[in-house]
Amino acid sequence: MDVAICPTTDAKYSQKLTQENMALYYEARKIAWNPQRFMESWRVFDNYEIRHERKRCGVIRLKADGETLFIRDLQIEPSKQRQGIGREAITWAMAYAQTSGYAQLALRVFAENPAVSLYQALGFVETGRSRDAVLTLSLSLSATSE
């Protein structure tokens, strides 16, 4: 599959895609989109764009916390979802985290998000659940290198 991931500085694209993709989840929980909060996170996360067949189609945003690398955001354009691009992005993040020396890769996801099954298929396990049905999923990278 022709997927490339590279650093990006296009916060406008990332914010628009994230806001659109998260709208139903936010509406269900009565969460208001906060563009200022997004821009604050933009400055402290490592931001990458995802390209499929040389066309931008998503973003993945990472943040380190000790020995854990968090996938803070993974967004794929709706027309490109369910084509294996998200799987490629997660596989890239796993390799990136492992070669960078992190012991664990983690992410948070709404429980009803269909991507939960993808994360579990890749070896992520539930390590937390909030009252508003946000799951924390983690992958031990030492287990993936054996």
PDB file of N, CA and C in Angstrom, residues 98 140-146:
ATOM      1  N   GLN A  98       8.820   2.262  18.783  1.00  0.00           N
ATOM      2  CA  GLN A  98       9.797   1.235  19.144  1.00  0.00           C
ATOM      3  C   GLN A  98      11.223   1.689  18.834  1.00  0.00           C
ATOM      4  N   SER A 140       2.043  -2.812  24.672  1.00  0.00           N
ATOM      5  CA  SER A 140       3.409  -2.949  25.172  1.00  0.00           C
ATOM      6  C   SER A 140       4.309  -3.210  23.979  1.00  0.00           C
ATOM      7  N   LEU A 141       5.294  -2.364  23.784  1.00  0.00           N
ATOM      8  CA  LEU A 141       6.169  -2.507  22.621  1.00  0.00           C
ATOM      9  C   LEU A 141       7.199  -3.601  22.825  1.00  0.00           C
ATOM     10  N   SER A 142       7.484  -3.968  24.055  1.00  0.00           N
ATOM     11  CA  SER A 142       8.407  -5.073  24.276  1.00  0.00           C
ATOM     12  C   SER A 142       7.771  -6.373  23.775  1.00  0.00           C
ATOM     13  N   ALA A 143       6.445  -6.453  23.863  1.00  0.00           N
ATOM     14  CA  ALA A 143       5.740  -7.661  23.387  1.00  0.00           C
ATOM     15  C   ALA A 143       5.775  -7.731  21.864  1.00  0.00           C
ATOM     16  N   THR A 144       5.804  -6.588  21.190  1.00  0.00           N
ATOM     17  CA  THR A 144       5.785  -6.601  19.728  1.00  0.00           C
ATOM     18  C   THR A 144       7.147  -6.900  19.134  1.00  0.00           C
ATOM     19  N   SER A 145       8.213  -6.800  19.951  1.00  0.00           N
ATOM     20  CA  SER A 145       9.547  -7.041  19.394  1.00  0.00           C
ATOM     21  C   SER A 145      10.040  -8.458  19.615  1.00  0.00           C
ATOM     22  N   GLU A 146       9.263  -9.272  20.299  1.00  0.00           N
ATOM     23  CA  GLU A 146       9.705 -10.644  20.589  1.00  0.00           C
ATOM     24  C   GLU A 146       9.595 -11.538  19.392  1.00  0.00           C
TER      25      GLU A 146
END
